[in-house]
Amino acid sequence: MEQRLGNIWRMTVNEKKFIESALESELRIDGRRPFDYRRLTIKFGREDGSSEVQLGQTHVMSFVTSQLVQPYRDRPNEGTLSVFTEFSPMADPSFEVGRPSESAVELGRIIDRGLRESRAVDTESLCVVAGKWVWSIRIDLHILDNGGNLVDAANIAAVAALLTFRRPECTLGGDDGQEVILHPPEVREPLPLTIHHLPIAVTFAFIGDENMVIDPTHHEEAVMGGRMSVTLNANGEVCAVQKAGGQGVMQSVVMQCLRIASVKAGDITSKIKTAVESYNTDRALKMVKRHAPPSKAVDVNEPSQKAKQILEAQKLKSEECSVSPSDDMDIEQGRINKRSDKKQSFTGGPSSWDPYSEVVNTDELKATLASRGSVAVPMMLDNLGDNIRDETKSDEPLSDVNPVSSSTNSAGKEMSISREKTLQDAVKPKNKRKKKKSSNIAAV
């Protein structure tokens, strides 16, 4: 007990007198007017249902979770809503570790009364199976820094977290149709909560006999004699009123506080809605980016440059492999033209040079003609040369000449000549006779 009292922060008498004298001049130690709020900042986490509120030096974080539970017997068609607070010694030395203090319990009750008693959250929409399964919504408030007025900061954090929370969608299945099936966010989009209005808490501090301020700081809370928290919505409807402290408050002062709180609740509601709208917009953009194709997407209908090159190469190969009959004629015509060019450009050699004699195999032609029984016409060697010269000097184009038929005729003439024997054939050449003599001499 002595250690707990030693950790409590206490103010001196001079500090208390300074704060009271400043309020008589309608001034506060941080420069605000008596009915001015501190700077409000609302942030949201990556996950749905998490918010972080900073009101001046007061820092509060809120998380909203849900789970399926059995409903109460007196309310089988309604879900549940509960608020839990956690005070850390890091936020304030007066906070205890483990066991919740009186201020923590009071803070949880004020926020729970403003949300649950005013029916801001539609609990009937949380029912899955009447009498068996309902959704239980849990709000966890974590005090990170105590700079005064924890009620207002925690209430704003709880409302903002509820607006961004989304519970998983569930359906009924099974044989009897009573089995609950939970769908993950990847399969079905989570569902937001049904919230009818936004209850906003506004706290007043009474210092001295006639001094009243709004949104008290940590120093002003140490000096105040009483406190009153009023919870209203943007329509001016009173949701809850909490009076703490021993100092009494007159009825006229209470009505004045309600009028001021109605205006402040409208301003805070607009700020919360603006922050939630920006969060929903960012969330929608993230969902679009998640399902959209990458920035450097490849169009399947329009092939890329490499694909075009590959297709062109395949087309060229197919054209080379599959040639039509007309293309065969063109290729053969080109070959004949090349041969004719070679023949015209040739200047040396005998005048009776046959360009097709090198291609024809006489042995094969003899065998084929013999099998067909063709009769060769006897011709002289001189006449054969004249005929060949006449054919080469003819004015007709070379493309009209059939190389196969001409080579066949020439081969037939050669066969007829080879069959006729003359005196010249009987006489052996001198070279052969000399070789025979030389060979005979070598044998001797």
Tab-separated table of C-alpha atoms in Angstrom:
chain	number	residue	atom	x	y	z
A	1	MET	CA	0.000	0.000	0.000
A	2	GLU	CA	2.818	2.400	0.807
A	3	GLN	CA	4.489	1.637	-2.548
A	4	ARG	CA	1.215	2.317	-4.405
A	5	LEU	CA	0.773	5.692	-2.659
A	6	GLY	CA	4.380	6.587	-3.399
A	7	ASN	CA	3.804	5.994	-7.142
A	8	ILE	CA	0.803	8.345	-7.294
A	9	TRP	CA	1.697	11.670	-8.857
A	10	ARG	CA	0.805	14.587	-6.590
A	11	MET	CA	0.646	18.313	-7.303
A	12	THR	CA	1.881	21.057	-5.014
A	13	VAL	CA	-0.340	23.777	-3.586
A	14	ASN	CA	1.251	26.460	-5.783
A	15	GLU	CA	0.528	24.465	-8.959
A	16	LYS	CA	-3.109	24.059	-7.961
A	17	LYS	CA	-3.486	27.784	-7.229
A	18	PHE	CA	-1.883	28.670	-10.555
A	19	ILE	CA	-4.366	26.506	-12.499
A	20	GLU	CA	-7.365	27.922	-10.625
A	21	SER	CA	-6.253	31.531	-11.041
A	22	ALA	CA	-5.700	30.977	-14.782
A	23	LEU	CA	-9.215	29.576	-15.187
A	24	GLU	CA	-10.709	32.655	-13.562
A	25	SER	CA	-9.263	34.593	-16.495
A	26	GLU	CA	-10.729	31.946	-18.879
A	27	LEU	CA	-7.262	30.648	-19.718
A	28	ARG	CA	-5.759	27.199	-19.384
A	29	ILE	CA	-2.167	26.147	-18.853
A	30	ASP	CA	-1.908	24.705	-22.412
A	31	GLY	CA	-3.317	27.875	-24.021
A	32	ARG	CA	-6.844	26.587	-24.790
A	33	ARG	CA	-10.165	28.151	-24.012
A	34	PRO	CA	-12.380	26.460	-21.338
A	35	PHE	CA	-14.561	24.685	-23.961
A	36	ASP	CA	-11.904	23.765	-26.545
A	37	TYR	CA	-10.759	20.247	-27.373
A	38	ARG	CA	-7.199	19.214	-27.876
A	39	ARG	CA	-5.952	18.059	-31.245
A	40	LEU	CA	-7.602	14.774	-32.248
A	41	THR	CA	-5.788	12.215	-34.428
A	42	ILE	CA	-7.389	8.960	-35.603
A	43	LYS	CA	-5.365	6.187	-37.210
A	44	PHE	CA	-6.220	2.670	-38.298
A	45	GLY	CA	-4.169	-0.495	-38.349
A	46	ARG	CA	-3.613	-2.954	-41.165
A	47	GLU	CA	-6.256	-5.321	-39.894
A	48	ASP	CA	-9.944	-4.521	-39.793
A	49	GLY	CA	-11.248	-3.471	-36.389
A	50	SER	CA	-8.116	-1.794	-35.033
A	51	SER	CA	-7.800	1.925	-34.330
A	52	GLU	CA	-5.407	4.275	-32.603
A	53	VAL	CA	-6.562	7.598	-31.176
A	54	GLN	CA	-4.389	10.377	-29.856
A	55	LEU	CA	-6.058	13.238	-27.998
A	56	GLY	CA	-3.317	15.646	-27.033
A	57	GLN	CA	-0.891	13.543	-24.967
A	58	THR	CA	-3.475	10.817	-24.315
A	59	HIS	CA	-2.880	7.734	-26.426
A	60	VAL	CA	-5.397	4.860	-26.640
A	61	MET	CA	-5.496	1.789	-28.890
A	62	SER	CA	-8.597	-0.317	-29.545
A	63	PHE	CA	-9.120	-3.785	-31.029
A	64	VAL	CA	-12.398	-5.458	-31.938
A	65	THR	CA	-12.731	-9.235	-32.245
A	66	SER	CA	-15.638	-11.657	-32.628
A	67	GLN	CA	-16.437	-15.292	-31.945
A	68	LEU	CA	-19.432	-17.606	-32.031
A	69	VAL	CA	-20.972	-18.299	-28.611
A	70	GLN	CA	-24.248	-19.493	-27.182
A	71	PRO	CA	-26.739	-16.671	-26.460
A	72	TYR	CA	-28.309	-15.807	-23.127
A	73	ARG	CA	-31.520	-17.620	-22.301
A	74	ASP	CA	-33.552	-14.448	-21.914
A	75	ARG	CA	-32.259	-13.122	-25.277
A	76	PRO	CA	-31.820	-16.081	-27.650
A	77	ASN	CA	-31.963	-13.922	-30.811
A	78	GLU	CA	-29.384	-11.292	-29.840
A	79	GLY	CA	-25.621	-11.230	-29.851
A	80	THR	CA	-23.437	-9.796	-27.121
A	81	LEU	CA	-21.169	-6.764	-26.828
A	82	SER	CA	-18.513	-6.422	-24.124
A	83	VAL	CA	-15.748	-3.898	-23.364
A	84	PHE	CA	-12.458	-4.686	-21.625
A	85	THR	CA	-9.791	-2.179	-20.603
A	86	GLU	CA	-6.125	-2.659	-19.851
A	87	PHE	CA	-4.133	-0.068	-17.913
A	88	SER	CA	-0.382	-0.416	-18.212
A	89	PRO	CA	2.069	1.106	-15.722
A	90	MET	CA	3.934	2.426	-18.730
A	91	ALA	CA	1.043	4.822	-19.369
A	92	ASP	CA	0.795	6.058	-15.777
A	93	PRO	CA	2.780	5.125	-12.622
A	94	SER	CA	-0.472	4.996	-10.621
A	95	PHE	CA	-1.792	2.070	-12.685
A	96	GLU	CA	-1.338	-1.369	-11.154
A	97	VAL	CA	-0.108	-4.478	-12.921
A	98	GLY	CA	-2.463	-7.429	-13.366
A	99	ARG	CA	-5.550	-6.524	-11.372
A	100	PRO	CA	-7.782	-3.815	-12.933
A	101	SER	CA	-8.057	-0.662	-10.841
A	102	GLU	CA	-11.184	1.296	-10.016
A	103	SER	CA	-10.506	3.770	-12.804
A	104	ALA	CA	-10.175	0.901	-15.313
A	105	VAL	CA	-13.484	-0.617	-14.238
A	106	GLU	CA	-15.189	2.759	-14.371
A	107	LEU	CA	-13.827	3.482	-17.837
A	108	GLY	CA	-15.111	0.154	-19.167
A	109	ARG	CA	-18.571	0.690	-17.691
A	110	ILE	CA	-18.941	4.197	-19.133
A	111	ILE	CA	-18.099	3.075	-22.661
A	112	ASP	CA	-20.149	-0.124	-22.385
A	113	ARG	CA	-23.200	1.800	-21.174
A	114	GLY	CA	-22.934	4.351	-23.952
A	115	LEU	CA	-22.734	1.646	-26.668
A	116	ARG	CA	-24.896	-1.186	-25.350
A	117	GLU	CA	-27.670	0.668	-23.503
A	118	SER	CA	-28.233	3.048	-26.402
A	119	ARG	CA	-28.356	0.063	-28.816
A	120	ALA	CA	-25.912	1.688	-31.177
A	121	VAL	CA	-24.894	-1.769	-32.450
A	122	ASP	CA	-27.677	-3.949	-33.849
A	123	THR	CA	-27.298	-7.090	-31.727
A	124	GLU	CA	-30.137	-8.913	-33.496
A	125	SER	CA	-28.110	-8.959	-36.728
A	126	LEU	CA	-25.436	-10.922	-34.830
A	127	CYS	CA	-27.711	-13.959	-34.468
A	128	VAL	CA	-26.752	-16.999	-36.582
A	129	VAL	CA	-28.988	-19.758	-35.185
A	130	ALA	CA	-31.629	-18.683	-32.684
A	131	GLY	CA	-30.931	-20.155	-29.287
A	132	LYS	CA	-27.701	-21.880	-30.423
A	133	TRP	CA	-25.143	-19.586	-32.020
A	134	VAL	CA	-24.674	-15.827	-31.971
A	135	TRP	CA	-21.728	-13.505	-32.530
A	136	SER	CA	-20.014	-12.077	-29.467
A	137	ILE	CA	-18.258	-8.740	-30.122
A	138	ARG	CA	-15.363	-7.926	-27.827
A	139	ILE	CA	-13.718	-4.479	-27.567
A	140	ASP	CA	-10.250	-4.331	-25.981
A	141	LEU	CA	-8.968	-0.897	-24.963
A	142	HIS	CA	-5.270	-0.450	-24.249
A	143	ILE	CA	-4.084	2.746	-22.576
A	144	LEU	CA	-0.687	3.638	-23.975
A	145	ASP	CA	-0.256	7.087	-22.437
A	146	ASN	CA	-2.362	8.876	-19.845
A	147	GLY	CA	-2.491	12.563	-20.659
A	148	GLY	CA	-5.937	13.161	-19.187
A	149	ASN	CA	-9.533	12.538	-20.308
A	150	LEU	CA	-9.247	8.805	-20.954
A	151	VAL	CA	-13.024	8.451	-21.305
A	152	ASP	CA	-13.339	10.560	-24.449
A	153	ALA	CA	-10.241	9.122	-26.114
A	154	ALA	CA	-11.233	5.512	-25.352
A	155	ASN	CA	-14.812	6.103	-26.556
A	156	ILE	CA	-13.614	7.544	-29.883
A	157	ALA	CA	-11.203	4.621	-30.323
A	158	ALA	CA	-13.963	2.081	-29.640
A	159	VAL	CA	-16.415	3.693	-32.079
A	160	ALA	CA	-13.794	3.984	-34.833
A	161	ALA	CA	-12.785	0.343	-34.390
A	162	LEU	CA	-16.416	-0.801	-34.591
A	163	LEU	CA	-16.934	1.118	-37.827
A	164	THR	CA	-13.971	-0.591	-39.503
A	165	PHE	CA	-14.557	-4.068	-38.070
A	166	ARG	CA	-15.823	-6.851	-40.354
A	167	ARG	CA	-16.869	-10.264	-39.144
A	168	PRO	CA	-16.483	-13.368	-41.306
A	169	GLU	CA	-19.505	-14.475	-43.269
A	170	CYS	CA	-21.106	-17.760	-42.241
A	171	THR	CA	-23.708	-20.058	-43.749
A	172	LEU	CA	-25.708	-23.046	-42.531
A	173	GLY	CA	-25.049	-26.521	-43.905
A	174	GLY	CA	-24.864	-30.149	-42.929
A	175	ASP	CA	-27.504	-32.833	-43.007
A	176	ASP	CA	-29.870	-31.072	-40.622
A	177	GLY	CA	-29.058	-27.577	-41.889
A	178	GLN	CA	-27.877	-26.439	-38.452
A	179	GLU	CA	-24.132	-26.717	-38.985
A	180	VAL	CA	-22.373	-23.337	-39.150
A	181	ILE	CA	-19.757	-22.943	-41.894
A	182	LEU	CA	-17.342	-19.999	-41.607
A	183	HIS	CA	-15.949	-18.647	-44.866
A	184	PRO	CA	-12.450	-17.095	-44.927
A	185	PRO	CA	-11.963	-13.593	-46.347
A	186	GLU	CA	-10.426	-15.020	-49.537
A	187	VAL	CA	-13.623	-16.919	-50.327
A	188	ARG	CA	-16.272	-14.400	-49.257
A	189	GLU	CA	-16.018	-10.755	-48.299
A	190	PRO	CA	-16.424	-10.160	-44.534
A	191	LEU	CA	-19.510	-8.305	-43.382
A	192	PRO	CA	-19.442	-5.010	-41.431
A	193	LEU	CA	-21.457	-4.444	-38.293
A	194	THR	CA	-24.826	-2.727	-38.384
A	195	ILE	CA	-24.412	0.511	-36.414
A	196	HIS	CA	-27.423	2.786	-36.045
A	197	HIS	CA	-25.717	5.849	-34.545
A	198	LEU	CA	-22.397	6.933	-33.051
A	199	PRO	CA	-22.483	7.675	-29.296
A	200	ILE	CA	-19.783	10.219	-28.429
A	201	ALA	CA	-18.635	10.839	-24.854
A	202	VAL	CA	-17.839	14.393	-23.765
A	203	THR	CA	-16.238	14.904	-20.339
A	204	PHE	CA	-16.516	18.060	-18.180
A	205	ALA	CA	-14.300	18.852	-15.192
A	206	PHE	CA	-15.408	21.120	-12.332
A	207	ILE	CA	-12.579	23.065	-10.729
A	208	GLY	CA	-13.366	25.305	-7.800
A	209	ASP	CA	-16.840	26.697	-7.235
A	210	GLU	CA	-17.714	28.131	-10.662
A	211	ASN	CA	-14.998	26.976	-13.065
A	212	MET	CA	-15.903	24.323	-15.659
A	213	VAL	CA	-13.697	23.037	-18.487
A	214	ILE	CA	-14.048	20.459	-21.221
A	215	ASP	CA	-11.479	17.784	-22.110
A	216	PRO	CA	-9.362	18.120	-18.922
A	217	THR	CA	-5.640	17.323	-18.993
A	218	HIS	CA	-3.738	15.212	-16.487
A	219	HIS	CA	-2.866	18.290	-14.400
A	220	GLU	CA	-6.447	19.571	-14.407
A	221	GLU	CA	-7.773	16.169	-13.317
A	222	ALA	CA	-5.517	16.352	-10.263
A	223	VAL	CA	-7.076	19.709	-9.320
A	224	MET	CA	-10.766	19.114	-10.202
A	225	GLY	CA	-13.359	18.463	-7.543
A	226	GLY	CA	-15.845	16.603	-9.744
A	227	ARG	CA	-16.345	15.213	-13.257
A	228	MET	CA	-19.301	14.455	-15.488
A	229	SER	CA	-19.225	12.416	-18.724
A	230	VAL	CA	-22.141	12.882	-21.123
A	231	THR	CA	-22.643	10.481	-24.051
A	232	LEU	CA	-24.669	11.837	-26.977
A	233	ASN	CA	-25.011	11.217	-30.702
A	234	ALA	CA	-25.003	13.670	-33.617
A	235	ASN	CA	-28.797	14.129	-33.310
A	236	GLY	CA	-28.478	15.438	-29.762
A	237	GLU	CA	-29.981	12.331	-28.143
A	238	VAL	CA	-28.580	11.570	-24.693
A	239	CYS	CA	-27.291	8.020	-24.465
A	240	ALA	CA	-25.711	8.002	-20.989
A	241	VAL	CA	-24.588	10.357	-18.188
A	242	GLN	CA	-21.891	9.499	-15.647
A	243	LYS	CA	-21.208	11.766	-12.625
A	244	ALA	CA	-18.046	11.122	-10.588
A	245	GLY	CA	-16.532	13.049	-7.695
A	246	GLY	CA	-17.911	14.565	-4.525
A	247	GLN	CA	-18.651	18.058	-5.821
A	248	GLY	CA	-22.321	18.709	-6.520
A	249	VAL	CA	-23.618	20.096	-9.837
A	250	MET	CA	-26.732	22.232	-10.267
A	251	GLN	CA	-29.460	21.439	-12.754
A	252	SER	CA	-28.779	24.533	-14.845
A	253	VAL	CA	-25.119	23.522	-15.136
A	254	VAL	CA	-26.101	20.056	-16.276
A	255	MET	CA	-28.325	21.492	-19.031
A	256	GLN	CA	-25.548	23.817	-20.109
A	257	CYS	CA	-23.181	20.876	-20.325
A	258	LEU	CA	-25.679	18.951	-22.468
A	259	ARG	CA	-25.985	21.823	-24.966
A	260	ILE	CA	-22.200	22.161	-25.260
A	261	ALA	CA	-21.767	18.395	-25.527
A	262	SER	CA	-24.300	18.205	-28.382
A	263	VAL	CA	-22.214	20.602	-30.481
A	264	LYS	CA	-18.950	18.841	-29.659
A	265	ALA	CA	-20.450	15.438	-30.442
A	266	GLY	CA	-21.410	16.599	-33.940
A	267	ASP	CA	-17.875	17.855	-34.615
A	268	ILE	CA	-16.251	14.660	-33.384
A	269	THR	CA	-18.713	12.520	-35.365
A	270	SER	CA	-17.791	14.307	-38.595
A	271	LYS	CA	-14.088	13.743	-37.912
A	272	ILE	CA	-14.622	10.046	-37.262
A	273	LYS	CA	-16.670	9.607	-40.432
A	274	THR	CA	-14.049	11.408	-42.497
A	275	ALA	CA	-11.302	9.146	-41.143
A	276	VAL	CA	-13.392	6.004	-41.734
A	277	GLU	CA	-14.208	7.026	-45.311
A	278	SER	CA	-10.539	7.508	-46.117
A	279	TYR	CA	-9.780	4.120	-44.577
A	280	ASN	CA	-12.499	2.405	-46.640
A	281	THR	CA	-11.190	4.056	-49.797
A	282	ASP	CA	-7.668	2.826	-49.133
A	283	ARG	CA	-9.003	-0.636	-48.354
A	284	ALA	CA	-10.938	-0.747	-51.628
A	285	LEU	CA	-7.825	0.286	-53.569
A	286	LYS	CA	-5.829	-2.467	-51.878
A	287	MET	CA	-8.476	-4.992	-52.831
A	288	VAL	CA	-8.367	-3.832	-56.455
A	289	LYS	CA	-4.566	-4.066	-56.524
A	290	ARG	CA	-4.730	-7.502	-55.002
A	291	HIS	CA	-7.024	-8.857	-57.754
A	292	ALA	CA	-5.664	-6.748	-60.619
A	293	PRO	CA	-2.963	-8.118	-63.019
A	294	PRO	CA	0.628	-6.973	-62.519
A	295	SER	CA	1.813	-3.647	-63.912
A	296	LYS	CA	3.904	-5.316	-66.648
A	297	ALA	CA	1.185	-7.599	-67.915
A	298	VAL	CA	1.615	-9.593	-71.119
A	299	ASP	CA	-1.311	-9.439	-73.499
A	300	VAL	CA	-2.128	-12.945	-74.659
A	301	ASN	CA	-4.075	-11.775	-77.696
A	302	GLU	CA	-1.197	-9.613	-78.956
A	303	PRO	CA	2.093	-11.581	-79.065
A	304	SER	CA	5.302	-9.919	-77.982
A	305	GLN	CA	8.237	-9.075	-80.249
A	306	LYS	CA	10.003	-12.369	-79.590
A	307	ALA	CA	6.799	-14.280	-80.236
A	308	LYS	CA	6.348	-12.436	-83.534
A	309	GLN	CA	9.894	-13.359	-84.622
A	310	ILE	CA	9.305	-17.013	-83.759
A	311	LEU	CA	6.027	-17.051	-85.696
A	312	GLU	CA	7.684	-15.467	-88.755
A	313	ALA	CA	10.478	-18.055	-88.663
A	314	GLN	CA	7.934	-20.866	-88.475
A	315	LYS	CA	6.031	-19.410	-91.417
A	316	LEU	CA	9.206	-19.269	-93.521
A	317	LYS	CA	10.052	-22.868	-92.661
A	318	SER	CA	6.545	-24.021	-93.518
A	319	GLU	CA	6.711	-22.168	-96.841
A	320	GLU	CA	10.029	-23.833	-97.665
A	321	CYS	CA	8.760	-27.287	-96.708
A	322	SER	CA	5.351	-27.098	-98.418
A	323	VAL	CA	5.846	-25.895	-102.035
A	324	SER	CA	2.955	-25.914	-104.485
A	325	PRO	CA	3.202	-27.367	-108.051
A	326	SER	CA	3.484	-23.876	-109.469
A	327	ASP	CA	6.421	-23.266	-107.162
A	328	ASP	CA	8.037	-26.487	-108.459
A	329	MET	CA	7.731	-25.174	-112.006
A	330	ASP	CA	9.286	-21.879	-110.969
A	331	ILE	CA	12.182	-23.624	-109.259
A	332	GLU	CA	12.773	-25.887	-112.290
A	333	GLN	CA	12.557	-22.869	-114.597
A	334	GLY	CA	15.168	-21.096	-112.461
A	335	ARG	CA	17.508	-24.065	-112.688
A	336	ILE	CA	17.149	-24.239	-116.466
A	337	ASN	CA	17.807	-20.498	-116.744
A	338	LYS	CA	20.967	-20.877	-114.684
A	339	ARG	CA	22.125	-23.691	-116.961
A	340	SER	CA	21.379	-21.651	-120.066
A	341	ASP	CA	23.362	-18.766	-118.625
A	342	LYS	CA	26.275	-21.071	-117.989
A	343	LYS	CA	26.055	-22.431	-121.543
A	344	GLN	CA	25.978	-18.969	-123.089
A	345	SER	CA	28.845	-17.762	-120.947
A	346	PHE	CA	30.968	-20.827	-121.887
A	347	THR	CA	33.417	-19.971	-124.679
A	348	GLY	CA	36.029	-22.751	-124.656
A	349	GLY	CA	35.786	-26.426	-125.570
A	350	PRO	CA	34.626	-28.187	-128.696
A	351	SER	CA	31.792	-26.866	-130.799
A	352	SER	CA	29.852	-30.099	-130.313
A	353	TRP	CA	29.840	-29.824	-126.493
A	354	ASP	CA	26.648	-31.287	-124.994
A	355	PRO	CA	25.640	-29.663	-121.646
A	356	TYR	CA	23.560	-32.704	-120.685
A	357	SER	CA	26.031	-35.452	-121.546
A	358	GLU	CA	27.615	-35.290	-118.101
A	359	VAL	CA	24.329	-35.923	-116.391
A	360	VAL	CA	23.233	-38.979	-118.452
A	361	ASN	CA	24.421	-42.434	-117.384
A	362	THR	CA	24.783	-44.451	-120.587
A	363	ASP	CA	24.831	-47.847	-118.910
A	364	GLU	CA	21.485	-47.266	-117.234
A	365	LEU	CA	19.964	-45.962	-120.489
A	366	LYS	CA	21.199	-49.009	-122.391
A	367	ALA	CA	19.598	-51.316	-119.864
A	368	THR	CA	16.257	-49.491	-119.902
A	369	LEU	CA	16.110	-49.277	-123.702
A	370	ALA	CA	17.016	-52.916	-124.066
A	371	SER	CA	14.252	-53.903	-121.687
A	372	ARG	CA	11.739	-51.819	-123.631
A	373	GLY	CA	12.876	-53.252	-126.925
A	374	SER	CA	13.534	-49.968	-128.648
A	375	VAL	CA	15.209	-50.011	-132.085
A	376	ALA	CA	18.061	-47.583	-132.622
A	377	VAL	CA	18.491	-45.795	-135.938
A	378	PRO	CA	22.046	-46.011	-137.359
A	379	MET	CA	23.716	-42.666	-137.675
A	380	MET	CA	27.165	-41.515	-138.510
A	381	LEU	CA	29.387	-39.700	-136.054
A	382	ASP	CA	29.571	-36.642	-138.269
A	383	ASN	CA	25.853	-36.367	-138.566
A	384	LEU	CA	25.542	-36.688	-134.798
A	385	GLY	CA	27.857	-33.740	-134.289
A	386	ASP	CA	25.925	-31.665	-136.832
A	387	ASN	CA	22.664	-32.421	-135.087
A	388	ILE	CA	24.089	-31.425	-131.741
A	389	ARG	CA	25.403	-28.145	-133.156
A	390	ASP	CA	22.019	-27.422	-134.735
A	391	GLU	CA	20.273	-28.007	-131.402
A	392	THR	CA	22.611	-25.720	-129.493
A	393	LYS	CA	22.276	-22.938	-132.078
A	394	SER	CA	18.482	-23.126	-132.315
A	395	ASP	CA	16.516	-19.941	-131.640
A	396	GLU	CA	13.961	-21.686	-129.444
A	397	PRO	CA	14.255	-21.037	-125.683
A	398	LEU	CA	15.977	-23.637	-123.625
A	399	SER	CA	12.995	-23.930	-121.286
A	400	ASP	CA	10.943	-25.607	-124.089
A	401	VAL	CA	13.480	-28.397	-124.570
A	402	ASN	CA	12.956	-31.561	-122.621
A	403	PRO	CA	16.360	-32.529	-121.227
A	404	VAL	CA	15.356	-36.093	-120.566
A	405	SER	CA	14.180	-36.806	-124.127
A	406	SER	CA	17.255	-35.208	-125.712
A	407	SER	CA	19.595	-37.163	-123.501
A	408	THR	CA	17.693	-40.340	-124.327
A	409	ASN	CA	18.018	-39.743	-128.084
A	410	SER	CA	21.699	-38.995	-127.821
A	411	ALA	CA	22.225	-42.137	-125.767
A	412	GLY	CA	20.338	-44.182	-128.386
A	413	LYS	CA	22.494	-42.769	-131.185
A	414	GLU	CA	25.635	-43.646	-129.272
A	415	MET	CA	24.373	-47.215	-128.877
A	416	SER	CA	23.689	-47.502	-132.597
A	417	ILE	CA	27.162	-46.215	-133.387
A	418	SER	CA	28.769	-48.618	-130.968
A	419	ARG	CA	26.978	-51.551	-132.617
A	420	GLU	CA	28.351	-50.683	-136.158
A	421	LYS	CA	31.982	-51.648	-136.654
A	422	THR	CA	34.251	-50.046	-139.247
A	423	LEU	CA	37.844	-50.527	-140.442
A	424	GLN	CA	39.049	-47.854	-138.109
A	425	ASP	CA	37.758	-49.872	-135.194
A	426	ALA	CA	39.715	-52.899	-136.384
A	427	VAL	CA	43.007	-51.015	-136.477
A	428	LYS	CA	44.464	-50.569	-133.002
A	429	PRO	CA	46.032	-47.267	-132.000
A	430	LYS	CA	49.817	-46.916	-131.987
A	431	ASN	CA	49.923	-46.126	-128.295
A	432	LYS	CA	48.406	-49.461	-127.422
A	433	ARG	CA	50.701	-51.365	-129.787
A	434	LYS	CA	53.767	-49.713	-128.300
A	435	LYS	CA	52.645	-50.551	-124.833
A	436	LYS	CA	52.160	-54.179	-125.810
A	437	LYS	CA	55.653	-54.363	-127.299
A	438	SER	CA	57.146	-52.809	-124.245
A	439	SER	CA	55.271	-55.234	-122.135
A	440	ASN	CA	56.477	-58.186	-124.219
A	441	ILE	CA	60.050	-57.033	-123.951
A	442	ALA	CA	59.729	-56.728	-120.217
A	443	ALA	CA	58.332	-60.238	-120.038
A	444	VAL	CA	61.375	-61.599	-121.994
